[in-house]
Amino acid sequence: MTTSFGGPATTSAPLKDTKLQIPSFHCFSSASASALSRNALSLPSSTRSFSLIRAVSTPAQSETATVKRSKVEIFKEQSNFIRYPLNEDMLTDAPNIGEAATQLIKFHGSYQQYNREERGSRSYSFMIRTKNPCGKVSNQLYLTMDDLADQFGIGTLRLTTRQTFQLHGVLKKDLKTVMATIIRNMGSTLGACGDLNRNVLAPAAPLVRKDYLFAQQTAENIAALLAPQSGFYYDIWVDGEKFLTSEPPEVVQARNDNSHGTNFPDSPEPIYGTQFLPRKFKIAVTVPTDNSVDILTNDIGVVVVMDDDGEPQGFNIYVGGGMGRTHRLETTFPRLAEPLGYVPKEDILYAVKAIVVTQRENGRRDDRKYSRLKYLISSWGIEKFRGVVEQYYGKKFEPFRALPEWEFKSYLGWHEQGDGKFFYGLHVDNGRIGGKMKKTLREVIEKYNLNARITPNQNIILTDVRAAWKRPITTTLAQAGLLQPRFVDPLNITAMACPAFPLCPLAITEAERGIPNILKRIRAVFDKVGLKYSESVVVRITGCPNGCARPYMAELGLVGDGPNSYQVC
């Protein structure tokens, strides 16, 4: 398939169906194609000596600063830190909210949607997304989300590719009740959407090992560091009631530190200011060999580096990954992150903050198609970007540490945690929990008082299971269709799809509803050419080019291009 990226698409038909048209394109721009090599994750950056900069001036005004700003930037500036006019729109009897409030409610963890298959008047509802660093879900929160799906949603829960829940179909009149219930049951939706740091990924496996525990704690600390501080979330949903959780002192210290000009002094948002970031920002943390988080698809990828005795020493940092693009616009592209450097473990929060601030000050705010970090790095080059980050960081990055090759780890099936208990990874097709599966899963989680983890592959892990519970849990869940992985088609095990139609406003074709039939047809082709049942490829499908299911990193990626039409990579 040789059509140039973003150019005119040619039609290919590996699967016979007169209704399904599959144009093709190259997945990555030539500028980033070299990063696709097998060793892209482990190549060291250029060698440079480590030294401390003792006097650092604030970097000069952004080169990309411009008088022109997008409409969303104006909304943010006039919002009193993401309050107005959302606070007023929530008090009206209308089933929807206005244009400005529609943008602002994203920062609170919600998108306004409508049923795109209805004709005539629109039936508005809201999607609510939680924020769960490392995918951790307490027993109490799981049962709460299960209840809310039935009482106020469409009766299903959705597990996302960023380790969170999505609740669909919530009406405006119920929004405050749902949000307040989540907050009061150990959950949050703050920053799950919007122009700020999104949910921080980490391997979901509850392994009692130093590297995994350290990676997960680091992810939680980064999430806390970059959480909004101005209180807008609690003002609107729980009338200003404070729900404070204790933060490690190192997080508070890193957030408040302004020794290198990173902060807005005396601002309710010391890191974000009134404008927050130019666009969404994604971070993942992992350990060597474990690429369950798709580390190179994130704005920042953080990898724990251990010494020979198995003690955490520091972190390799990648920057500039991102999946979104716009059809037939060659200046937009998915991009893999590239090595930035290594930092000692005590410096990770300062280094992450410096990267975020560099994007805050220099990312484009005039055109949201080009406002992600990947476009700044593509424009500047990694050396210039590193130099500016080092000014905010106050130190030079050390050379990248060598890493072993990566593997995808699904953590499905039964595994020992390392503390005498077990965890059970369950495959959920496209992350959609509903019907008998939802009812039975709830019964098991409630009966055995289990906590859960959501994986970056839209699956769920039940944790802290005693050995005596394994057999009854396995049997009960299997009867509801939650099978052990050996009984699931290998194609389904690694496949992912975004929700797309009928509710996503960006969808231009099917994804979640279309993938079951597409996988069956791919399996039929495998059978026809004599491939074994155990053979598989990673298939990912999205209903638009924004890439929520990370299709550009799949072995077979289908990207919605029009009605019943996909681009293929």
Coordinates of C-alpha atoms in Angstrom, one line a residue:
M1 CA 0.0 0.0 0.0
T2 CA 2.0 2.9 -1.3
T3 CA -0.2 6.0 -1.1
S4 CA 1.7 8.9 0.3
F5 CA 0.7 9.9 3.9
G6 CA -2.3 12.1 3.8
G7 CA -2.5 12.1 0.0
P8 CA -5.1 10.9 -2.4
A9 CA -6.2 7.4 -1.3
T10 CA -6.4 4.4 -3.5
T11 CA -8.9 1.6 -2.9
S12 CA -7.7 -1.8 -1.8
A13 CA -10.0 -4.8 -1.2
P14 CA -8.4 -7.6 0.7
L15 CA -11.8 -8.5 2.1
K16 CA -14.7 -8.9 -0.3
D17 CA -17.5 -6.5 0.7
T18 CA -19.0 -4.0 -1.7
K19 CA -20.0 -1.8 1.2
L20 CA -16.5 -1.5 2.8
Q21 CA -14.0 0.7 1.1
I22 CA -10.5 0.7 2.5
P23 CA -8.2 3.5 1.2
S24 CA -4.6 3.1 2.3
F25 CA -1.8 5.5 3.5
H26 CA 1.6 5.5 5.1
C27 CA 1.1 5.7 8.8
F28 CA 4.0 8.0 9.9
S29 CA 5.5 11.0 8.2
S30 CA 9.0 10.5 6.8
A31 CA 10.3 12.7 9.5
S32 CA 9.3 10.2 12.2
A33 CA 9.6 7.0 10.2
S34 CA 13.1 6.3 11.3
A35 CA 11.8 5.9 14.9
L36 CA 9.9 2.8 13.9
S37 CA 13.0 0.6 13.9
R38 CA 13.1 -2.2 16.4
N39 CA 15.7 -0.4 18.5
A40 CA 13.8 2.9 18.6
L41 CA 13.0 2.4 22.2
S42 CA 16.5 1.7 23.4
L43 CA 18.8 3.9 21.3
P44 CA 20.9 6.2 23.6
S45 CA 20.8 9.9 22.9
S46 CA 24.0 11.7 22.0
T47 CA 26.5 11.5 24.8
R48 CA 26.7 14.6 27.0
S49 CA 28.3 15.3 30.3
F50 CA 26.1 16.0 33.4
S51 CA 26.5 19.4 35.0
L52 CA 24.5 21.6 37.3
I53 CA 23.4 25.0 36.0
R54 CA 23.6 27.2 39.1
A55 CA 22.1 30.4 37.6
V56 CA 19.3 30.0 35.1
S57 CA 17.3 32.8 33.6
T58 CA 13.7 32.3 32.4
P59 CA 13.8 31.3 28.7
A60 CA 13.0 34.1 26.3
Q61 CA 9.5 34.7 25.0
S62 CA 8.2 31.9 22.8
E63 CA 9.1 32.1 19.1
T64 CA 5.6 30.8 18.3
A65 CA 3.8 33.5 20.3
T66 CA 1.3 35.2 18.1
V67 CA -1.5 37.7 18.4
K68 CA -3.9 35.3 16.9
R69 CA -5.4 32.8 19.3
S70 CA -8.0 30.0 18.9
K71 CA -11.5 30.5 20.2
V72 CA -10.8 28.0 23.0
E73 CA -8.0 30.1 24.3
I74 CA -10.4 33.0 24.6
F75 CA -12.9 30.8 26.4
K76 CA -10.2 29.7 28.9
E77 CA -9.0 33.3 29.5
Q78 CA -12.5 34.5 30.3
S79 CA -13.6 31.5 32.4
N80 CA -12.3 32.5 35.9
F81 CA -10.2 29.3 36.0
I82 CA -12.7 27.1 34.1
R83 CA -15.9 28.2 36.0
Y84 CA -17.8 30.7 33.8
P85 CA -20.1 30.3 31.9
L86 CA -20.3 26.6 32.8
N87 CA -21.6 27.4 36.3
E88 CA -24.4 29.5 34.8
D89 CA -25.3 27.0 32.0
M90 CA -25.7 24.2 34.5
L91 CA -28.5 26.1 36.2
T92 CA -30.7 26.4 33.1
D93 CA -33.5 24.0 32.1
A94 CA -32.0 23.5 28.6
P95 CA -30.9 19.9 27.9
N96 CA -27.5 21.2 26.6
I97 CA -24.9 23.8 27.4
G98 CA -23.4 26.6 25.2
E99 CA -20.3 26.6 23.1
A100 CA -18.0 28.0 25.7
A101 CA -19.3 25.7 28.5
T102 CA -18.9 22.7 26.1
Q103 CA -15.2 23.4 25.9
L104 CA -14.8 24.1 29.6
I105 CA -16.7 21.0 30.9
K106 CA -13.9 18.9 29.3
F107 CA -11.6 20.1 32.1
H108 CA -14.1 18.7 34.5
G109 CA -13.9 15.3 32.8
S110 CA -17.0 15.4 30.5
Y111 CA -17.9 15.8 26.8
Q112 CA -21.3 16.9 25.6
Q113 CA -22.7 14.4 23.0
Y114 CA -25.8 13.7 21.1
N115 CA -27.2 10.6 19.3
R116 CA -26.1 11.0 15.8
E117 CA -28.4 8.4 14.4
E118 CA -31.5 10.3 15.4
R119 CA -33.0 12.7 12.8
G120 CA -34.7 16.0 13.7
S121 CA -34.1 17.4 17.1
R122 CA -31.0 16.4 19.0
S123 CA -31.1 14.2 22.1
Y124 CA -28.2 15.6 24.2
S125 CA -26.3 13.7 26.8
F126 CA -22.9 13.7 28.5
M127 CA -20.0 11.3 28.6
I128 CA -18.2 11.3 31.9
R129 CA -14.6 10.0 32.1
T130 CA -12.8 9.2 35.4
K131 CA -9.2 9.8 36.2
N132 CA -7.5 6.7 37.6
P133 CA -3.6 6.9 37.7
C134 CA -2.2 3.4 37.0
G135 CA -5.8 2.3 36.3
K136 CA -6.4 1.7 40.0
V137 CA -10.0 1.3 41.0
S138 CA -11.1 0.7 44.6
N139 CA -13.9 -1.7 45.4
Q140 CA -16.0 1.2 46.5
L141 CA -15.5 3.2 43.3
Y142 CA -16.1 0.2 41.1
L143 CA -19.5 -0.5 42.7
T144 CA -20.4 3.2 42.5
M145 CA -19.6 3.4 38.8
D146 CA -21.6 0.2 38.2
D147 CA -24.6 1.7 40.0
L148 CA -24.3 5.0 38.2
A149 CA -24.3 3.3 34.8
D150 CA -27.7 1.8 35.6
Q151 CA -29.2 4.7 37.3
F152 CA -28.1 7.6 35.1
G153 CA -26.2 6.1 32.1
I154 CA -27.1 3.7 29.3
G155 CA -26.5 0.6 31.4
T156 CA -23.0 -0.1 30.4
L157 CA -19.5 0.9 31.5
R158 CA -16.6 1.5 29.1
L159 CA -12.9 0.7 29.9
T160 CA -10.7 3.1 28.0
T161 CA -7.2 2.8 26.4
R162 CA -5.9 5.2 29.1
Q163 CA -7.0 3.1 32.1
T164 CA -10.2 4.9 33.0
F165 CA -14.0 4.5 33.0
Q166 CA -16.3 6.2 30.6
L167 CA -20.0 6.5 31.5
H168 CA -22.2 7.3 28.5
G169 CA -25.7 8.8 28.3
V170 CA -25.8 11.0 31.4
L171 CA -28.4 13.8 31.1
K172 CA -27.6 17.3 32.0
K173 CA -30.1 17.4 34.9
D174 CA -28.2 14.4 36.5
L175 CA -24.7 15.6 35.9
K176 CA -24.2 17.2 39.3
T177 CA -25.5 14.1 41.1
V178 CA -23.3 11.8 39.2
M179 CA -20.2 14.0 39.6
A180 CA -20.7 14.4 43.3
T181 CA -21.3 10.7 43.8
I182 CA -18.0 9.9 42.1
I183 CA -16.1 12.4 44.1
R184 CA -17.6 11.2 47.4
N185 CA -16.7 7.6 46.6
M186 CA -13.0 7.9 46.2
G187 CA -13.1 8.9 42.5
S188 CA -12.4 11.9 40.3
T189 CA -13.0 13.1 36.8
L190 CA -10.9 16.3 37.2
G191 CA -8.6 16.7 34.2
A192 CA -9.8 13.5 32.5
C193 CA -10.3 15.7 29.4
G194 CA -9.3 19.2 28.4
D195 CA -6.0 21.1 27.8
L196 CA -4.0 19.7 30.7
N197 CA -2.3 16.5 31.8
R198 CA -4.6 13.5 31.3
N199 CA -4.7 10.2 33.1
V200 CA -1.1 9.0 33.8
L201 CA -0.6 5.4 32.6
A202 CA 1.4 2.7 34.3
P203 CA 1.5 -1.1 34.1
A204 CA -1.8 -2.3 35.7
A205 CA -0.3 -5.5 37.1
P206 CA -0.4 -5.4 40.9
L207 CA 3.0 -7.1 41.2
V208 CA 4.7 -6.7 44.5
R209 CA 8.1 -5.9 43.0
K210 CA 10.3 -2.9 43.5
D211 CA 10.3 -1.8 39.9
Y212 CA 6.5 -2.0 39.4
L213 CA 5.7 -0.4 42.7
F214 CA 8.1 2.4 42.0
A215 CA 6.7 3.0 38.6
Q216 CA 3.2 3.1 39.9
Q217 CA 4.1 5.4 42.7
T218 CA 5.9 7.7 40.3
A219 CA 2.8 7.8 38.0
E220 CA 0.6 8.8 41.0
N221 CA 3.1 11.5 42.0
I222 CA 3.2 12.9 38.5
A223 CA -0.6 12.9 38.4
A224 CA -0.8 14.8 41.7
L225 CA 1.9 17.3 40.6
L226 CA 0.0 18.2 37.5
A227 CA -3.6 18.2 38.9
P228 CA -5.4 21.6 38.8
Q229 CA -5.2 23.5 42.1
S230 CA -7.7 26.3 41.7
G231 CA -10.7 24.4 43.0
F232 CA -13.0 25.0 40.0
Y233 CA -14.0 21.3 40.0
Y234 CA -15.2 21.2 43.5
D235 CA -16.9 24.6 43.3
I236 CA -19.3 23.4 40.5
W237 CA -20.0 19.8 41.5
V238 CA -19.9 19.7 45.3
D239 CA -20.5 23.4 46.1
G240 CA -17.0 24.1 47.1
E241 CA -16.7 21.3 49.6
K242 CA -13.1 20.3 49.9
F243 CA -12.0 16.7 49.3
L244 CA -8.3 16.7 50.2
T245 CA -6.0 13.8 49.9
S246 CA -2.6 13.7 51.5
E247 CA 0.2 14.4 49.0
P248 CA 3.8 13.3 49.4
P249 CA 5.9 16.3 50.5
E250 CA 8.1 15.9 47.4
V251 CA 5.1 16.5 45.2
V252 CA 4.2 19.7 47.1
Q253 CA 7.8 20.9 47.0
A254 CA 8.2 20.3 43.3
R255 CA 4.9 22.0 42.5
N256 CA 5.8 25.1 44.5
D257 CA 9.4 25.4 43.4
N258 CA 9.9 28.4 41.2
S259 CA 13.7 28.6 41.3
H260 CA 13.9 28.4 37.5
G261 CA 10.9 30.5 36.5
T262 CA 8.4 27.7 35.9
N263 CA 5.5 29.0 38.0
F264 CA 3.0 31.8 37.9
P265 CA 3.6 33.5 41.3
D266 CA 0.5 34.0 43.5
S267 CA -1.7 32.3 40.9
P268 CA -4.4 29.7 41.9
E269 CA -2.9 27.6 39.1
P270 CA 0.9 27.8 39.7
I271 CA 1.8 25.6 36.8
Y272 CA -1.1 26.1 34.4
G273 CA -2.0 29.8 34.8
T274 CA -5.2 31.1 33.3
Q275 CA -4.6 29.5 29.9
F276 CA -3.6 26.0 31.0
L277 CA -1.8 24.0 28.2
P278 CA -2.3 24.6 24.4
R279 CA -3.8 21.1 24.1
K280 CA -4.2 17.7 25.9
F281 CA -1.0 16.2 27.4
K282 CA -0.4 12.5 28.0
I283 CA 2.2 10.8 30.2
A284 CA 3.0 7.2 30.8
V285 CA 5.4 5.5 33.3
T286 CA 6.7 1.9 32.9
V287 CA 9.5 -0.5 33.7
P288 CA 12.0 -2.0 31.2
T289 CA 10.6 -4.6 28.9
D290 CA 6.9 -3.8 29.8
N291 CA 5.3 -1.9 26.9
S292 CA 1.7 -2.5 28.0
V293 CA 1.4 1.3 28.0
D294 CA 2.5 2.0 24.4
I295 CA 5.3 4.2 25.8
L296 CA 6.2 6.0 22.6
T297 CA 2.7 7.2 21.9
N298 CA 2.8 9.7 24.8
D299 CA 3.9 13.3 25.1
I300 CA 6.2 12.1 27.9
G301 CA 7.3 8.5 28.4
V302 CA 9.1 7.7 31.7
V303 CA 11.0 4.4 32.2
V304 CA 12.3 3.3 35.5
V305 CA 16.1 2.4 35.5
M306 CA 17.3 -0.1 38.1
D307 CA 20.8 -0.8 39.2
D308 CA 22.3 -4.3 39.3
D309 CA 20.9 -4.9 42.8
G310 CA 17.3 -4.2 41.6
E311 CA 17.1 -0.8 43.2
P312 CA 15.5 2.1 41.3
Q313 CA 18.1 4.7 40.4
G314 CA 16.4 7.1 37.9
F315 CA 14.5 7.4 34.7
N316 CA 14.9 7.5 31.0
I317 CA 12.6 10.1 29.5
Y318 CA 11.0 10.1 26.0
V319 CA 9.2 13.1 24.6
G320 CA 7.0 14.0 21.6
G321 CA 4.7 11.0 21.0
G322 CA 1.1 11.5 19.8
M323 CA -1.4 9.7 17.6
G324 CA -3.8 12.4 16.3
R325 CA -3.8 13.7 12.8
T326 CA -6.2 15.2 10.2
H327 CA -7.2 13.4 7.0
R328 CA -5.6 14.8 3.8
L329 CA -3.5 17.3 5.7
E330 CA 0.1 16.2 5.3
T331 CA 1.3 18.7 7.9
T332 CA -0.5 16.7 10.6
F333 CA 0.9 13.2 11.5
P334 CA 1.1 10.6 14.2
R335 CA 4.6 10.6 15.8
L336 CA 6.7 8.4 18.1
A337 CA 8.4 9.9 21.1
E338 CA 12.2 10.1 21.0
P339 CA 14.8 10.0 23.8
L340 CA 15.4 13.2 25.8
G341 CA 17.7 12.0 28.5
Y342 CA 18.1 10.4 31.9
V343 CA 17.5 12.0 35.3
P344 CA 18.1 10.7 38.9
K345 CA 15.1 9.4 40.6
E346 CA 14.8 12.4 43.0
D347 CA 14.6 14.8 40.0
I348 CA 11.8 13.2 38.0
L349 CA 9.0 15.6 39.1
Y350 CA 11.2 18.6 38.3
A351 CA 12.1 17.2 34.9
V352 CA 8.5 16.5 34.0
K353 CA 7.4 19.9 35.2
A354 CA 10.1 21.5 33.0
I355 CA 8.8 19.7 29.9
V356 CA 5.2 20.6 30.6
V357 CA 6.2 24.3 31.1
T358 CA 8.2 24.3 27.9
Q359 CA 5.1 23.2 26.1
R360 CA 2.9 25.7 28.0
E361 CA 5.1 28.6 26.9
N362 CA 5.9 27.5 23.3
G363 CA 3.1 25.2 22.0
R364 CA 0.9 26.8 19.4
R365 CA -2.3 28.4 20.6
D366 CA -3.5 29.7 17.3
D367 CA -4.4 26.4 15.6
R368 CA -5.4 23.4 17.7
K369 CA -4.5 21.0 14.9
Y370 CA -0.8 21.8 15.6
S371 CA -0.8 22.4 19.3
R372 CA 0.4 19.1 20.7
L373 CA 4.0 18.8 22.0
K374 CA 5.0 16.6 19.0
Y375 CA 4.6 19.5 16.6
L376 CA 6.8 21.8 18.8
I377 CA 9.5 19.1 18.9
S378 CA 9.1 18.4 15.2
S379 CA 9.6 22.1 14.5
W380 CA 12.4 22.8 16.8
G381 CA 14.3 19.5 16.7
I382 CA 15.2 17.5 19.8
E383 CA 18.4 19.4 20.6
K384 CA 16.8 22.8 20.8
F385 CA 13.9 21.4 22.8
R386 CA 16.3 19.7 25.2
G387 CA 18.1 23.0 25.7
V388 CA 15.0 24.9 26.6
V389 CA 13.8 22.2 29.0
E390 CA 17.1 22.2 30.7
Q391 CA 16.7 25.9 31.5
Y392 CA 13.5 25.2 33.3
Y393 CA 14.9 22.0 34.9
G394 CA 18.1 23.7 36.0
K395 CA 20.3 20.9 35.1
K396 CA 21.6 19.1 32.0
F397 CA 20.1 15.7 31.2
E398 CA 22.4 12.8 31.6
P399 CA 22.9 10.3 28.7
F400 CA 20.1 7.9 28.0
R401 CA 20.6 4.5 29.7
A402 CA 20.6 1.4 27.6
L403 CA 17.4 -0.6 27.8
P404 CA 16.4 -4.2 26.9
E405 CA 13.9 -4.9 24.1
W406 CA 10.3 -4.3 24.8
E407 CA 7.3 -6.7 25.0
F408 CA 3.6 -6.3 25.0
K409 CA 2.2 -7.8 28.2
S410 CA -1.5 -8.3 28.6
Y411 CA -1.6 -9.8 32.1
L412 CA -4.7 -11.8 31.2
G413 CA -5.4 -15.0 33.2
W414 CA -4.2 -15.9 36.7
H415 CA -0.9 -14.6 38.1
E416 CA 0.8 -14.5 41.5
Q417 CA 1.1 -11.0 42.9
G418 CA 4.1 -11.8 45.0
D419 CA 2.5 -11.4 48.4
G420 CA 0.7 -14.8 48.5
K421 CA -2.4 -13.6 46.7
F422 CA -3.4 -13.7 43.0
F423 CA -4.7 -11.4 40.3
Y424 CA -7.0 -12.3 37.4
G425 CA -6.8 -10.5 34.1
L426 CA -10.1 -10.5 32.2
H427 CA -10.4 -9.8 28.5
V428 CA -13.3 -7.4 27.7
D429 CA -14.1 -6.9 24.0
N430 CA -13.4 -3.2 23.3
G431 CA -13.7 -2.5 27.0
R432 CA -17.6 -2.5 26.9
I433 CA -19.0 -4.0 30.1
G434 CA -22.8 -4.7 29.9
G435 CA -25.6 -7.2 30.3
K436 CA -24.9 -10.4 32.1
M437 CA -21.2 -9.8 32.1
K438 CA -21.7 -6.5 34.0
K439 CA -24.1 -8.1 36.5
T440 CA -21.8 -11.1 37.2
L441 CA -18.6 -9.0 37.4
R442 CA -20.2 -6.8 40.0
E443 CA -21.4 -9.8 42.0
V444 CA -17.9 -11.2 42.1
I445 CA -16.2 -7.9 43.0
E446 CA -18.8 -7.3 45.7
K447 CA -18.8 -10.8 47.2
Y448 CA -15.0 -11.1 47.5
N449 CA -14.5 -7.3 48.3
L450 CA -12.0 -7.1 45.4
N451 CA -10.2 -4.0 44.0
A452 CA -9.6 -3.7 40.3
R453 CA -7.2 -2.3 37.8
I454 CA -8.0 -1.1 34.2
T455 CA -5.4 -1.9 31.6
P456 CA -4.3 0.3 28.7
N457 CA -5.7 -2.5 26.4
Q458 CA -9.3 -2.0 27.7
N459 CA -9.3 -5.0 29.9
I460 CA -9.8 -5.3 33.7
I461 CA -7.7 -7.0 36.4
L462 CA -9.2 -8.3 39.7
T463 CA -6.6 -8.0 42.5
D464 CA -5.9 -9.5 45.9
V465 CA -7.6 -12.8 45.2
R466 CA -7.0 -15.6 47.7
A467 CA -6.1 -19.0 46.3
A468 CA -9.3 -20.6 47.6
W469 CA -11.4 -18.2 45.6
K470 CA -9.7 -18.9 42.2
R471 CA -11.9 -21.8 41.1
P472 CA -15.3 -20.3 42.0
I473 CA -14.4 -16.9 40.5
T474 CA -13.2 -18.5 37.3
T475 CA -16.4 -20.6 36.9
T476 CA -18.8 -17.8 37.8
L477 CA -17.2 -15.3 35.3
A478 CA -16.9 -17.9 32.5
Q479 CA -20.6 -18.5 32.7
A480 CA -21.1 -14.7 32.0
G481 CA -18.7 -14.8 29.0
L482 CA -15.6 -13.6 30.8
L483 CA -13.4 -16.5 29.7
Q484 CA -9.8 -17.5 30.4
P485 CA -7.6 -16.2 27.6
R486 CA -7.0 -19.6 26.1
F487 CA -10.7 -19.7 25.2
V488 CA -10.7 -16.3 23.4
D489 CA -9.7 -15.9 19.8
P490 CA -6.1 -14.5 19.7
L491 CA -7.3 -11.8 17.3
N492 CA -9.7 -10.5 19.9
I493 CA -7.1 -10.6 22.7
T494 CA -5.0 -7.8 21.3
A495 CA -7.7 -5.9 19.3
M496 CA -8.9 -2.4 20.3
A497 CA -11.5 0.0 19.0
C498 CA -12.8 3.4 20.1
P499 CA -16.5 4.0 20.8
A500 CA -17.2 6.0 17.6
F501 CA -20.8 5.9 16.5
P502 CA -23.5 6.6 17.7
L503 CA -22.3 9.2 20.4
C504 CA -18.8 10.4 19.6
P505 CA -19.1 13.8 17.8
L506 CA -15.8 13.2 15.9
A507 CA -16.7 9.7 14.4
I508 CA -17.0 9.4 10.7
T509 CA -17.5 5.6 10.6
E510 CA -17.9 2.6 12.9
A511 CA -15.3 1.3 15.2
E512 CA -16.6 -0.5 18.4
R513 CA -19.7 -1.8 16.7
G514 CA -17.9 -2.7 13.5
I515 CA -14.8 -4.5 14.8
P516 CA -16.5 -7.8 15.7
N517 CA -17.5 -8.5 12.1
I518 CA -14.1 -7.3 10.8
L519 CA -12.2 -9.6 13.1
K520 CA -14.4 -12.5 11.9
R521 CA -13.6 -11.7 8.3
I522 CA -9.8 -11.5 9.1
R523 CA -10.1 -14.9 10.9
A524 CA -11.8 -16.3 7.8
V525 CA -8.9 -15.1 5.6
F526 CA -6.4 -16.7 8.0
D527 CA -8.3 -20.0 7.7
K528 CA -8.4 -19.7 3.9
V529 CA -4.7 -19.3 3.6
G530 CA -3.9 -22.0 6.2
L531 CA -2.7 -20.0 9.1
K532 CA -3.2 -21.7 12.5
Y533 CA -5.8 -20.5 15.0
S534 CA -3.0 -19.4 17.3
E535 CA -1.7 -17.0 14.7
S536 CA -2.7 -13.4 15.3
V537 CA -2.0 -9.8 14.3
V538 CA -2.7 -6.6 16.4
V539 CA -5.8 -5.0 14.9
R540 CA -6.9 -1.6 16.1
I541 CA -9.8 0.5 14.7
T542 CA -10.9 4.1 15.2
G543 CA -13.8 5.9 13.7
C544 CA -11.8 9.0 12.9
P545 CA -8.1 10.0 12.5
N546 CA -7.6 11.2 16.1
G547 CA -6.3 7.7 17.1
C548 CA -7.8 7.0 20.5
A549 CA -7.3 3.3 20.1
R550 CA -3.7 4.0 18.9
P551 CA -4.3 2.4 15.4
Y552 CA -1.0 3.8 14.0
M553 CA 0.9 1.5 16.3
A554 CA -1.1 -1.6 15.3
E555 CA 0.1 -4.3 12.9
L556 CA -3.2 -3.7 11.1
G557 CA -4.7 -0.3 11.8
L558 CA -8.0 0.8 10.3
V559 CA -8.8 4.6 10.5
G560 CA -12.2 5.9 9.7
D561 CA -12.2 7.9 6.4
G562 CA -15.9 8.2 5.6
P563 CA -19.1 6.1 5.7
N564 CA -18.1 2.4 5.7
S565 CA -14.6 3.5 4.6
Y566 CA -11.2 3.1 6.3
Q567 CA -7.6 4.1 5.7
V568 CA -5.3 1.1 6.3
C569 CA -1.8 1.0 7.9

